[in-house]
XYZ file of C-alpha atoms in Angstrom:
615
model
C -39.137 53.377 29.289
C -37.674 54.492 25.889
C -34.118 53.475 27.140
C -35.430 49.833 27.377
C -36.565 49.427 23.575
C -34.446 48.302 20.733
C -33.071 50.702 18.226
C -34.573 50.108 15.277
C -31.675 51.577 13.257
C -29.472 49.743 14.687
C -30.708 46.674 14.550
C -31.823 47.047 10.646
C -28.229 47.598 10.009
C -26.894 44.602 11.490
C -30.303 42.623 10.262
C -29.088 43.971 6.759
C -25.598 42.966 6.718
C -26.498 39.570 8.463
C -29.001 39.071 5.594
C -26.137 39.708 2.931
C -23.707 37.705 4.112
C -25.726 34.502 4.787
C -27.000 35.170 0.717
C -23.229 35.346 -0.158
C -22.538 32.392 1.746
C -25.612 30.570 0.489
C -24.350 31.586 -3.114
C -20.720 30.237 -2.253
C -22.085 26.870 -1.065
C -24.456 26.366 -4.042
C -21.116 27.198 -6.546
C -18.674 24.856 -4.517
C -21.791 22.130 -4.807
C -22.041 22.496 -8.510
C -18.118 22.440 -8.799
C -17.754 19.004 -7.392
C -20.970 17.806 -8.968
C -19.316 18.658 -12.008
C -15.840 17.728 -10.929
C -17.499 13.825 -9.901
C -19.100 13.279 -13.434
C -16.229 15.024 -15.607
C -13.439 12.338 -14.055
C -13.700 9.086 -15.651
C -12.636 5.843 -13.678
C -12.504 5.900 -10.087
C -9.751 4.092 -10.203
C -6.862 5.394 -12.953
C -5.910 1.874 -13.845
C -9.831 1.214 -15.038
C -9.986 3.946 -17.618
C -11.490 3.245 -20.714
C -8.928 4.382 -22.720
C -6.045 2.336 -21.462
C -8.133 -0.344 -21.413
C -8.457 -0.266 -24.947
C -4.402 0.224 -25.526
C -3.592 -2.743 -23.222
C -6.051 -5.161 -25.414
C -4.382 -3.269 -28.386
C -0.703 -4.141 -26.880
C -1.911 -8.079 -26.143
C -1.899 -7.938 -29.887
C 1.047 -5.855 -31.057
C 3.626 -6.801 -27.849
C 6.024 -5.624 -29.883
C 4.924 -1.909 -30.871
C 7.654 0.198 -28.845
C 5.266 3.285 -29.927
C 1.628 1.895 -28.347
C 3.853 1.196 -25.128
C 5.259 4.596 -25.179
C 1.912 6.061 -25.542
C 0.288 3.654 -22.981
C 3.261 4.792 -20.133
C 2.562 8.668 -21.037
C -1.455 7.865 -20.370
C -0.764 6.419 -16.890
C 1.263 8.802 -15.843
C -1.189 11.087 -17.116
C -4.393 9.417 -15.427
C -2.377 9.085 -12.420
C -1.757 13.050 -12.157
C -5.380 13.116 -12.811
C -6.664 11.126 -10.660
C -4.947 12.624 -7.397
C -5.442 16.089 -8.844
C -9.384 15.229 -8.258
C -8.779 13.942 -5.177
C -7.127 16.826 -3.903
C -9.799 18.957 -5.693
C -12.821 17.059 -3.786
C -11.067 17.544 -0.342
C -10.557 21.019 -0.323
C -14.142 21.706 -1.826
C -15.322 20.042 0.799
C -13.722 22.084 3.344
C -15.075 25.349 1.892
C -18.567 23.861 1.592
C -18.122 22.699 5.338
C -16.808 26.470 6.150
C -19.808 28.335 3.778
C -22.124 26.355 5.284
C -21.130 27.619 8.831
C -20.747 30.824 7.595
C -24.472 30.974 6.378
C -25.935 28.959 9.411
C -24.488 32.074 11.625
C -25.405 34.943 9.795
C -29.350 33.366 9.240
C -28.928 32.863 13.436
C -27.796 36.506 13.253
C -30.288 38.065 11.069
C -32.963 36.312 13.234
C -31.722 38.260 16.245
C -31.288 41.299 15.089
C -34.767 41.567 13.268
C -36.052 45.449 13.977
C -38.646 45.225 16.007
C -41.104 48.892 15.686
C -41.883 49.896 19.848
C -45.335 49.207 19.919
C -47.017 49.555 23.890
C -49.377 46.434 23.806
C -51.490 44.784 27.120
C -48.931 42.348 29.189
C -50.727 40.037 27.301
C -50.268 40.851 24.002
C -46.367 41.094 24.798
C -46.160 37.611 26.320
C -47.858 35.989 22.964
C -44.952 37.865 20.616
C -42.349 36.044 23.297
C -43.575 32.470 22.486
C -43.946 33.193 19.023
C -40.510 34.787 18.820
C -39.137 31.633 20.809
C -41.349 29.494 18.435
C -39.606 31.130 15.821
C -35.987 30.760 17.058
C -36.733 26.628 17.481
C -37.998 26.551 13.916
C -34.489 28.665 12.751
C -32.621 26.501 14.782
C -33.506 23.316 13.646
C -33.873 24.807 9.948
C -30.254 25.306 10.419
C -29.079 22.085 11.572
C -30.686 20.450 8.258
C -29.269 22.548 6.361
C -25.878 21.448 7.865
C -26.670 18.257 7.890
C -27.390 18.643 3.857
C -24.083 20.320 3.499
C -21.548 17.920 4.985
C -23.676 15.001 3.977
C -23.119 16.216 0.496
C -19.479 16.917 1.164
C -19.115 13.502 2.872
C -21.051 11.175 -0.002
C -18.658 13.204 -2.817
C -15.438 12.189 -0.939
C -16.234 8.911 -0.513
C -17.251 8.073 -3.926
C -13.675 9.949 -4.778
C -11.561 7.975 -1.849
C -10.456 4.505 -2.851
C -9.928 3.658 0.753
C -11.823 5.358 3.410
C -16.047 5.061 3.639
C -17.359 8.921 4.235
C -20.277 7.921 6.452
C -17.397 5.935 8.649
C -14.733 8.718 9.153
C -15.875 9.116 12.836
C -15.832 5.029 13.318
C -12.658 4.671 11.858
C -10.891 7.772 13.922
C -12.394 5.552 16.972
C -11.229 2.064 15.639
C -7.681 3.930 15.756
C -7.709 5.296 19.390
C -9.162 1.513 20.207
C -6.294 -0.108 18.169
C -3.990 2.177 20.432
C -4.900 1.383 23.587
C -4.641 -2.439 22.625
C -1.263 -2.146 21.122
C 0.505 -2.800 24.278
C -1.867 -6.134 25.123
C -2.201 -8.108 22.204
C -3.582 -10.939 24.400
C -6.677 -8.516 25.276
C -10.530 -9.772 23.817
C -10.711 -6.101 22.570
C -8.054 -6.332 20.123
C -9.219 -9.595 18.691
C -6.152 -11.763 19.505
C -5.226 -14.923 20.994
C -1.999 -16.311 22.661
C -1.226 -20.239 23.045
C 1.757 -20.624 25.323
C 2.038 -23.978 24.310
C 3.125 -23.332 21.095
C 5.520 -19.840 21.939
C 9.118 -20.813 21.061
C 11.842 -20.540 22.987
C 14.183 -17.606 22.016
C 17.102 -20.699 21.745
C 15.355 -22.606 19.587
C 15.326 -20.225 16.991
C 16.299 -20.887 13.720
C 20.266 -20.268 12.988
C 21.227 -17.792 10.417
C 22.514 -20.714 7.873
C 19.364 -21.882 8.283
C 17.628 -18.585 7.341
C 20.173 -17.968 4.678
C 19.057 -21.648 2.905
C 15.607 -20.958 3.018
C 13.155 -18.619 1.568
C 11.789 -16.851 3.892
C 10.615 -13.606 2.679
C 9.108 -11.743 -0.028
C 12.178 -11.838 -2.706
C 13.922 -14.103 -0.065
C 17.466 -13.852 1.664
C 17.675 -10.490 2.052
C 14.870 -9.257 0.077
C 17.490 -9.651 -3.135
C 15.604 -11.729 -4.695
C 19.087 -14.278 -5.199
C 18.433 -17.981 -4.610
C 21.077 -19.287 -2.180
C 23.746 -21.748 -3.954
C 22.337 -24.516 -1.857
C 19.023 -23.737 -4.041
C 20.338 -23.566 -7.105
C 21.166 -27.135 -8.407
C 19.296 -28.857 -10.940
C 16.970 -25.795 -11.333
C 14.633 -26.301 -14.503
C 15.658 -23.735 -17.754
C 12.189 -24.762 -19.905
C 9.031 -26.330 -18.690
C 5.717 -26.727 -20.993
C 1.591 -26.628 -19.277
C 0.647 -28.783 -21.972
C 3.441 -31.772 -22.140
C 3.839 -31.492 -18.261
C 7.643 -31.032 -19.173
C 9.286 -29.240 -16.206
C 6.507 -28.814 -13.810
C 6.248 -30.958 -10.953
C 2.658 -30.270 -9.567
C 0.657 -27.237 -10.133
C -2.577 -26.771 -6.886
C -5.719 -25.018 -7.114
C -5.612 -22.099 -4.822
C -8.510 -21.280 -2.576
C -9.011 -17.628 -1.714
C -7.165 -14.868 -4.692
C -4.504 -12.990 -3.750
C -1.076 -11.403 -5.599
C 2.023 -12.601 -2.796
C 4.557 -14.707 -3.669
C 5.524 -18.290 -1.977
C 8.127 -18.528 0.700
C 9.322 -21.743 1.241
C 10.992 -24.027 4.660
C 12.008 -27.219 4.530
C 9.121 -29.558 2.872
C 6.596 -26.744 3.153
C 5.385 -23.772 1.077
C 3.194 -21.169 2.220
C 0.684 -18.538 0.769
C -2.463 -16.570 1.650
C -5.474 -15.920 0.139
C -8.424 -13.233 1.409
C -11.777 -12.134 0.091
C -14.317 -9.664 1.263
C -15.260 -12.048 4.243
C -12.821 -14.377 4.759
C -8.877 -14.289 5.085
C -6.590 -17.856 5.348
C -3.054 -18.568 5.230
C -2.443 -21.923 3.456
C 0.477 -24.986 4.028
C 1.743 -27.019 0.820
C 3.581 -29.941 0.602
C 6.927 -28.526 -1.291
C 6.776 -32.685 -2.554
C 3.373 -33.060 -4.429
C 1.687 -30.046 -3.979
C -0.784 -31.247 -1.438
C -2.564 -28.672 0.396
C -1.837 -29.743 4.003
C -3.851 -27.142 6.356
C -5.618 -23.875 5.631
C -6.213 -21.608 8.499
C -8.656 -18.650 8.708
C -7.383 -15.523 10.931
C -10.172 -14.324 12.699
C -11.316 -11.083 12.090
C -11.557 -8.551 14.912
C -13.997 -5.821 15.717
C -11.436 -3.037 14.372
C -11.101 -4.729 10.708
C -14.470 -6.184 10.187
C -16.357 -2.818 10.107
C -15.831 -2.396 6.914
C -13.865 -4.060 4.168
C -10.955 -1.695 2.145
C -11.314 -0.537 -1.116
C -8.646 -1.901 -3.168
C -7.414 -2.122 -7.314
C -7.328 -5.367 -8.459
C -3.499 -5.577 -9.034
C -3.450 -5.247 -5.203
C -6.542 -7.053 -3.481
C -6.936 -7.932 0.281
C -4.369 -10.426 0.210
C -0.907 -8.890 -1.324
C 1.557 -8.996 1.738
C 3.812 -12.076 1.243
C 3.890 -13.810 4.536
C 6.933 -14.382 6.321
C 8.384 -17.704 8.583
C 10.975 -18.149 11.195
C 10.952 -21.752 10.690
C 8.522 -22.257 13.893
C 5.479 -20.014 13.140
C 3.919 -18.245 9.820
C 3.411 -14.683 9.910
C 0.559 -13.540 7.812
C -0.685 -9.794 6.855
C -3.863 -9.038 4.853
C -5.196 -5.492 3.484
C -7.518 -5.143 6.054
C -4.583 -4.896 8.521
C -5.168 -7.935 10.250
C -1.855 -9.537 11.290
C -1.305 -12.952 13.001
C 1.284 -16.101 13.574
C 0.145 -19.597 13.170
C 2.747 -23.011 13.497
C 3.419 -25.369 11.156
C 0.638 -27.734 12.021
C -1.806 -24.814 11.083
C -2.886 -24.113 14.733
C -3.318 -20.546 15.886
C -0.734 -18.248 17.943
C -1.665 -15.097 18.164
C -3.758 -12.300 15.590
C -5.136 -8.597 16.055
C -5.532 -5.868 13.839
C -3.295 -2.892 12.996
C -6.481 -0.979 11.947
C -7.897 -0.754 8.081
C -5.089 0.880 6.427
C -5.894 4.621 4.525
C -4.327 3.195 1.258
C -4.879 4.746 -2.110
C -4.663 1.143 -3.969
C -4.734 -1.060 -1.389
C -2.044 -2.358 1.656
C 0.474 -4.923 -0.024
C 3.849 -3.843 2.295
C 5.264 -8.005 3.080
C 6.128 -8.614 6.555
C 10.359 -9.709 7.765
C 11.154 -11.463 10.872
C 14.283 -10.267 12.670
C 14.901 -13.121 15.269
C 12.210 -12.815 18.451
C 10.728 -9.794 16.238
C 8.277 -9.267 13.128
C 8.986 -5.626 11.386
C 5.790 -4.318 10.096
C 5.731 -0.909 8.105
C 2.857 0.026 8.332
C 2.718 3.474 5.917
C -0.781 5.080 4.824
C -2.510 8.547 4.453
C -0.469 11.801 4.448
C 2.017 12.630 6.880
C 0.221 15.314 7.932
C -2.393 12.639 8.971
C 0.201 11.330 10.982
C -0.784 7.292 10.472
C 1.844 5.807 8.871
C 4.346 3.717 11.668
C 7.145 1.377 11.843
C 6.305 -2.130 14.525
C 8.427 -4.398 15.703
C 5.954 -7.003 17.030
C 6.766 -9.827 19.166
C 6.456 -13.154 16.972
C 5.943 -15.156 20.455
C 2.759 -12.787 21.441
C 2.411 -10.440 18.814
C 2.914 -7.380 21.342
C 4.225 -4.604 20.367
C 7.996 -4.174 21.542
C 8.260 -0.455 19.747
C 6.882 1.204 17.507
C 8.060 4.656 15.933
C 5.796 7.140 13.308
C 6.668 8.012 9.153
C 6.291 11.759 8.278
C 5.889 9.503 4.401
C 2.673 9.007 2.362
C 1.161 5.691 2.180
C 3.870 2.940 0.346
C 3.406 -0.360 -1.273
C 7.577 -1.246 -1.025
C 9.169 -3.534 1.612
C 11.857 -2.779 3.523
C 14.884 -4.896 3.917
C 17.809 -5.908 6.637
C 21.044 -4.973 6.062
C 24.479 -5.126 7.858
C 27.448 -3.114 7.032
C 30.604 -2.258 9.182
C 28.976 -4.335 11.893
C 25.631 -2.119 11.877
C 22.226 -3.410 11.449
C 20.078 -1.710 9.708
C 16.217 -1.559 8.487
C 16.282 -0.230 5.000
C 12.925 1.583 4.282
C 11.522 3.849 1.343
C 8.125 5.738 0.971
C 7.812 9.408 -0.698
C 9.697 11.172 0.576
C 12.400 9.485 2.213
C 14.601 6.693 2.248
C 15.382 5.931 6.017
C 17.228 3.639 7.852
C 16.530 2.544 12.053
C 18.187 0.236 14.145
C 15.995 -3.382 14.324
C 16.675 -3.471 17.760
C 14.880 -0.258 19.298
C 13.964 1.511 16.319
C 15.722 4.288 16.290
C 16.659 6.535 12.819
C 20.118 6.516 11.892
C 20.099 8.146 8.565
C 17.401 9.522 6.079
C 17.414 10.604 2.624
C 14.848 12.412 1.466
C 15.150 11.342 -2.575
C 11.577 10.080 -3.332
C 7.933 11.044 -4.811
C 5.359 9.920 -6.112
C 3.713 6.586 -6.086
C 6.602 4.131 -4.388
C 6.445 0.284 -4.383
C 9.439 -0.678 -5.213
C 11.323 -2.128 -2.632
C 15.192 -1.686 -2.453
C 17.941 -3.395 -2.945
C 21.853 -3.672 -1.356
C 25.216 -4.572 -2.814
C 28.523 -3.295 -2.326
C 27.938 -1.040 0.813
C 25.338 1.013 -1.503
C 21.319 0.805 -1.167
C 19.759 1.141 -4.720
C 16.170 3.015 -4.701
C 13.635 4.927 -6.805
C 11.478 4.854 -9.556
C 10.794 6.733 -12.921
C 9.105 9.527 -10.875
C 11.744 10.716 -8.575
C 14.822 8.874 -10.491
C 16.590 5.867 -9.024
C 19.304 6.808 -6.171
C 22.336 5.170 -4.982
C 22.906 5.590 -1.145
C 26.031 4.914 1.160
C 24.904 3.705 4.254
C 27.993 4.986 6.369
C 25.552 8.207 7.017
C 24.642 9.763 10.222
C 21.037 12.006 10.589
C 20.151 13.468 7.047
C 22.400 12.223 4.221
C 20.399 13.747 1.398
C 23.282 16.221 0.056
C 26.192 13.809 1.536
C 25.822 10.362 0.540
C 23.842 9.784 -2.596
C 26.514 8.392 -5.023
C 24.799 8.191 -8.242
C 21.728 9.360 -9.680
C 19.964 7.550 -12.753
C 16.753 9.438 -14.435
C 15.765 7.379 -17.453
C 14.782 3.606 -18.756
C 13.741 3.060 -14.718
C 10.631 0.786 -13.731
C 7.358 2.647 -13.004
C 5.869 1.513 -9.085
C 6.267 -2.746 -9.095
C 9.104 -4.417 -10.379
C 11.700 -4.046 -7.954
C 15.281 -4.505 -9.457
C 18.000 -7.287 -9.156
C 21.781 -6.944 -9.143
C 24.126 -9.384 -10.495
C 27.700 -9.071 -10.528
C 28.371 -5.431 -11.302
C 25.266 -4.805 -12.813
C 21.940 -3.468 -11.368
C 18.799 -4.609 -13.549
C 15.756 -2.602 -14.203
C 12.397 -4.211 -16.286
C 9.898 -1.881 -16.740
C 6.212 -2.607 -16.483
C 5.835 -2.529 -20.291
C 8.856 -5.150 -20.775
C 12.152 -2.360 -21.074
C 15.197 -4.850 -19.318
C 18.059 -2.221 -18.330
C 21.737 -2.840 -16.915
C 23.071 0.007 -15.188
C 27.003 -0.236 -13.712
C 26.517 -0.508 -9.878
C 29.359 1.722 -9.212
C 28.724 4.759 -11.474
C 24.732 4.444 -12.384
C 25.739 4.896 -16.196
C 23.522 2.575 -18.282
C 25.342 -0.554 -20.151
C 22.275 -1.313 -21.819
C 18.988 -1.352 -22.715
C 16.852 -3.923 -24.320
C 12.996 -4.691 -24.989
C 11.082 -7.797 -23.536
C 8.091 -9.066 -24.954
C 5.327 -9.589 -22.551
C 3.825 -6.753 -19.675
C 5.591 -7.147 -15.853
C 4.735 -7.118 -12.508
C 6.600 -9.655 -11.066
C 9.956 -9.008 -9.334
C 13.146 -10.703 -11.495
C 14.610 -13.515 -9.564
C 18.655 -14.573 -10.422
C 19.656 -18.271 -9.394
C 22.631 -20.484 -10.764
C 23.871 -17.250 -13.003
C 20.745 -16.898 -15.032
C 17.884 -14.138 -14.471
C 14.154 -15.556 -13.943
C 11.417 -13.498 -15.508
C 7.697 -13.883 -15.345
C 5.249 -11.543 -17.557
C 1.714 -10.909 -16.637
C -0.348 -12.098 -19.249
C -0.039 -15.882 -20.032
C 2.995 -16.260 -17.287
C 5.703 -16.135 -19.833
C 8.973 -17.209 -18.506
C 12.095 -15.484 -19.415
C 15.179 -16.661 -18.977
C 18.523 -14.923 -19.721
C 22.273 -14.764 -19.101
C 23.306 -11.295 -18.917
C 26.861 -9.563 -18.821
C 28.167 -5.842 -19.995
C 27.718 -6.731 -23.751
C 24.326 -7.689 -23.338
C 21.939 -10.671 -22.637
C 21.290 -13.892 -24.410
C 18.132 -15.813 -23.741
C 18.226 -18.946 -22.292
C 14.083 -20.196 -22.977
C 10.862 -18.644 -23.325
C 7.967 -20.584 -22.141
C 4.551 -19.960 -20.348
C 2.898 -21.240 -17.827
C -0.983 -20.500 -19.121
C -1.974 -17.673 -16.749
C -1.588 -14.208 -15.276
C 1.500 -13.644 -13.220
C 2.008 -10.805 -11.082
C 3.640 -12.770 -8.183
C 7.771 -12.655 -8.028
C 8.955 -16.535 -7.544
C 10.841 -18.458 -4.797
C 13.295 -20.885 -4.582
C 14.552 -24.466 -2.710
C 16.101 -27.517 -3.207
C 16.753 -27.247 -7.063
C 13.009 -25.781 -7.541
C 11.259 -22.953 -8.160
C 7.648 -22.010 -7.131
C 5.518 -18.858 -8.752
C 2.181 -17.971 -7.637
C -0.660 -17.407 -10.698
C -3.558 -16.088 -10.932
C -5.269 -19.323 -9.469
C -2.693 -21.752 -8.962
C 0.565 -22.508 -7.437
C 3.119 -24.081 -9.482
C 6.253 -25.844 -8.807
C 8.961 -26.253 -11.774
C 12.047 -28.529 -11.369
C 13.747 -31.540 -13.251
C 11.559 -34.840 -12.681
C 13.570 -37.599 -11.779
C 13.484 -40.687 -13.828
């Protein structure tokens, strides 16, 4: 009978050490708590760009453009809030994940201490033993569910602190969006399917030979920073081009049109048409001008699907939900927006096909622009970590908008976009995100080369000239890459490195002649020698810039953000003489397009179109 009882000193020691370890635990949960309490009111803006203090120095620099020292000190604060700000992020996850692990920890040893509570032998009536079982069993209910609060508490906690840290993902709709992905899978290979949103009219699916030829292609603008992503007009663009314009006089501009919906991409133009989009928490629509007058000839919502309407993406404002520049073939209009809904509509407006990608993980928003590549739209599609493993490249069909392949990123989420080069009779898809620059073949694609070169935030999208690909920014230098390279080129064919006067994470640069041109967000214009990366020159700009410089006819176009100041300049080795100054009355952070002697720039709420009237 004795042999069947409990030992009681047995029992109190593992009762005792149970005990201890679930106040330990307890102890470690309530410190991580009040370390991201803390953590969450000691930041200051969620978002870097929105702190108050370079908030203050931008209104200061509005007013003193020219004090080199104020836009020193403003550069050294956002690199400073940056570090910050992803610092706390980092901070928040990990706590987190020890608050998650305590509170398991101290869940199990409560369970534990419950079981092995001593129990003193005590003979009782049959009765009087089968009234301690149900209470015990009452008692191990009550623990039970005590316990599953109490980790319900802990991750809620955990899960409401990350989310008002993420600028991307909702907390509460981890789960949903981990599901949305595995949906967005499966549909990948049927884009006609109800599930993933899309439609397909065969009526309207071009025929492979009536594609567009590449003169064609070549004369229009097509892309973001057009043939080539180069951001050079073609020479059938550049006659008659406008050097001065005026808002209030009406000298130089055409036509300027309201736009309906925001959003920061830039026009691309074919033929007699130009096209932009515009999205807002609810609604997303691409939009068809008349490239004569201005006219706003169709505007066409893309449907949202049950992936991308869950939830709409935390984004900055420099970015918003509708930064991808759209992209053309000449048949259809390929549109992206930040919710990573994609679709093709034709010229008359009428929809093709649309589904969703999934709601990006992006720390400031999706703004990647889209490239056709004959029968195929590139998408790269970077976000999260690359231990996450989301970010991809797509090639989607523009007929269907099925994917034909699609390949992963071991990179961090991007804002650049890629660009299509050829060189020795290779193809190749030019792409950059921290921390590689990597190259695939269009076709299948397959890597040929990588570099791994980069850090940081990346936006800026590369550039080619003279069997080199130019790439970086101030945080990880700027690089100069043969693309003759097989596997990883990183100690083998980086020509030239450059580690000062380089732009921060948006203006992407511009080469003309044998010069490669940096400007800086806060106005620095740089010429570097394309051949050696040794700087010519360096210069300062008045005015703050976002937008990409643009070179047609010999001269360099430049637009500043605040009152859409153009710039324009001839430039050579000695240095560069301005041609006019003049603005256009509104924020620019849009890079501009050209055709048929004119040039078109995006503002902050209308489209504008600048050219020589004829008398």
């Amino acid at each position: 009978m004795n042999a069947s009882l409990p030992n009681p000193k047995t029992d109190s020691n593992g009762h005792r050490i149970a005990v201890r370890s679930a106040v330990v635990a307890g102890l470690f949960c309530l410190i991580v708590i009040g370390g991201l309490i803390a953590d969450y009111f000691r930041r200051g803006a969620h978002d870097p760009l929105d702190a108050p203090q370079r908030v203050v120095l931008q209104a200061e620099l509005i007013e003193h453009p020219q004090d080199v020292a104020l836009k020193e000190k403003i550069r050294s604060l956002d690199l400073q809030l940056r570090q910050e700000y992803f610092s706390h992020l980092i901070f928040t996850k990990i706590g987190t994940g020890l608050l998650l692990v305590g509170a398991i920890v101290f869940l199990i040893s409560i369970k534990r201490a419950q079981t092995l509570r001593p129990m003193v032998p005590n003979p009782q009536t049959e009765t009087t033993s089968s009234n301690r079982d149900i209470l015990a069993r009452r008692r191990a209910t009550w623990s039970v569910g005590l316990m599953a609060a109490l980790l319900v508490v802990a991750v809620g906690i955990g899960i409401v602190l990350v989310d008002r840290t993420s600028p991307n993902t909702s907390g509460w709709t981890q789960l949903a969006q981990t599901l949305r992905e595995k949906s967005t899978a499966l549909a990948d290979d049927s884009a006609t399917s109800k599930e993933s949103g899309s439609t397909v009219d065969k009526t309207t699916t071009p025929d492979k030979k009536d594609l567009p030829t590449p003169e064609e292609f070549a004369r229009a603008w097509t892309r973001f920073r057009g043939p080539g992503g180069s951001g050079h007009a073609h020479e059938s663009n550049e006659k008659n081009l406008p050097t001065k314009w005026n808002v209030d006089s009406g000298e130089g501009i055409l036509w300027s049109t309201e736009v309906p919906l925001p959003g920061n991409n830039s026009p691309i133009v074919w033929g007699d048409r130009v096209f932009l989009t515009g999205a807002d928490e609810s609604q997303r629509e691409v939009y068809c001008f008349a490239a004569v007058d201005g006219k706003l000839l169709w505007q066409t919502e893309l449907p949202g699907t049950p992936q991308s309407t869950v939830e709409v993406p935390n984004t900055i404002a420099d970015t918003g939900l509708a930064a991808p520049t759209a992209a053309t073939d000449g048949r259809h209009v390929y549109a992206m927006f930040g919710n990573g809904d994609i679709g093709a509509l034709d010229f008359d407006g009428k929809l093709v096909w649309s589904r969703s990608l999934g709601i990006p993980e992006n720390a400031y928003g999706h703004s990647t622009s889209l490239l056709v590549d004959g029968d195929r739209l590139l998408v790269q599609f970077d976000q999260g970590e690359p231990k996450q493993k989301k970010s991809k490249l797509l090639a989607l069909s523009t007929a269907t908008g099925k994917t034909l392949w699609s390949v992963p990123r071991e990179v961090y989420n991007s804002w650049a976009t890629p660009i299509l080069i050829e060189h020795q009779g290779r193809r190749q898809l030019i792409t950059s995100a921290d921390p590689f620059v990597i190259a695939y073949d269009p076709t299948d694609g397959h890597e040929l080369w990588r570099a791994e070169c980069l850090s940081g935030d990346h936006g800026i999208s590369p550039v080619f000239a003279d069997s080199l690909v130019y790439v970086g920014n101030e945080y990880c230098d700027f690089q100069a890459i043969r693309v003759d390279g097989e596997g990883d080129v990183t100690e083998t064919h980086i020509e030239w490195i450059a580690d000062f006067a380089l732009p921060e994470m948006v203006a992407s640069p511009v080469v003309v002649g044998d010069l490669l041109f940096f400007v800086s967000t806060y106005g620095v214009l740089s010429a570097f020698d394309l051949k050696t990366g040794e700087q010519i020159w360096e210069e300062e700009l008045e005015g703050e810039f976002s937008s990409s410089p643009a070179v047609a006819d010999g001269r360099v176009y430049l637009f500043s953000k605040e009152d859409g100041r153009g710039t324009i300049l001839t430039v050579s080795r000695e240095g560069y003489e301005t041609v006019s100054e003049t603005n256009l009355g509104e924020s620019i952070v849009t890079s501009p397009a050209f055709g048929d002697g004119r040039i078109y720039i995006r503002g902050e709420r209308q489209l504008f179109c600048l050219g020589e009237k004829t008398k």
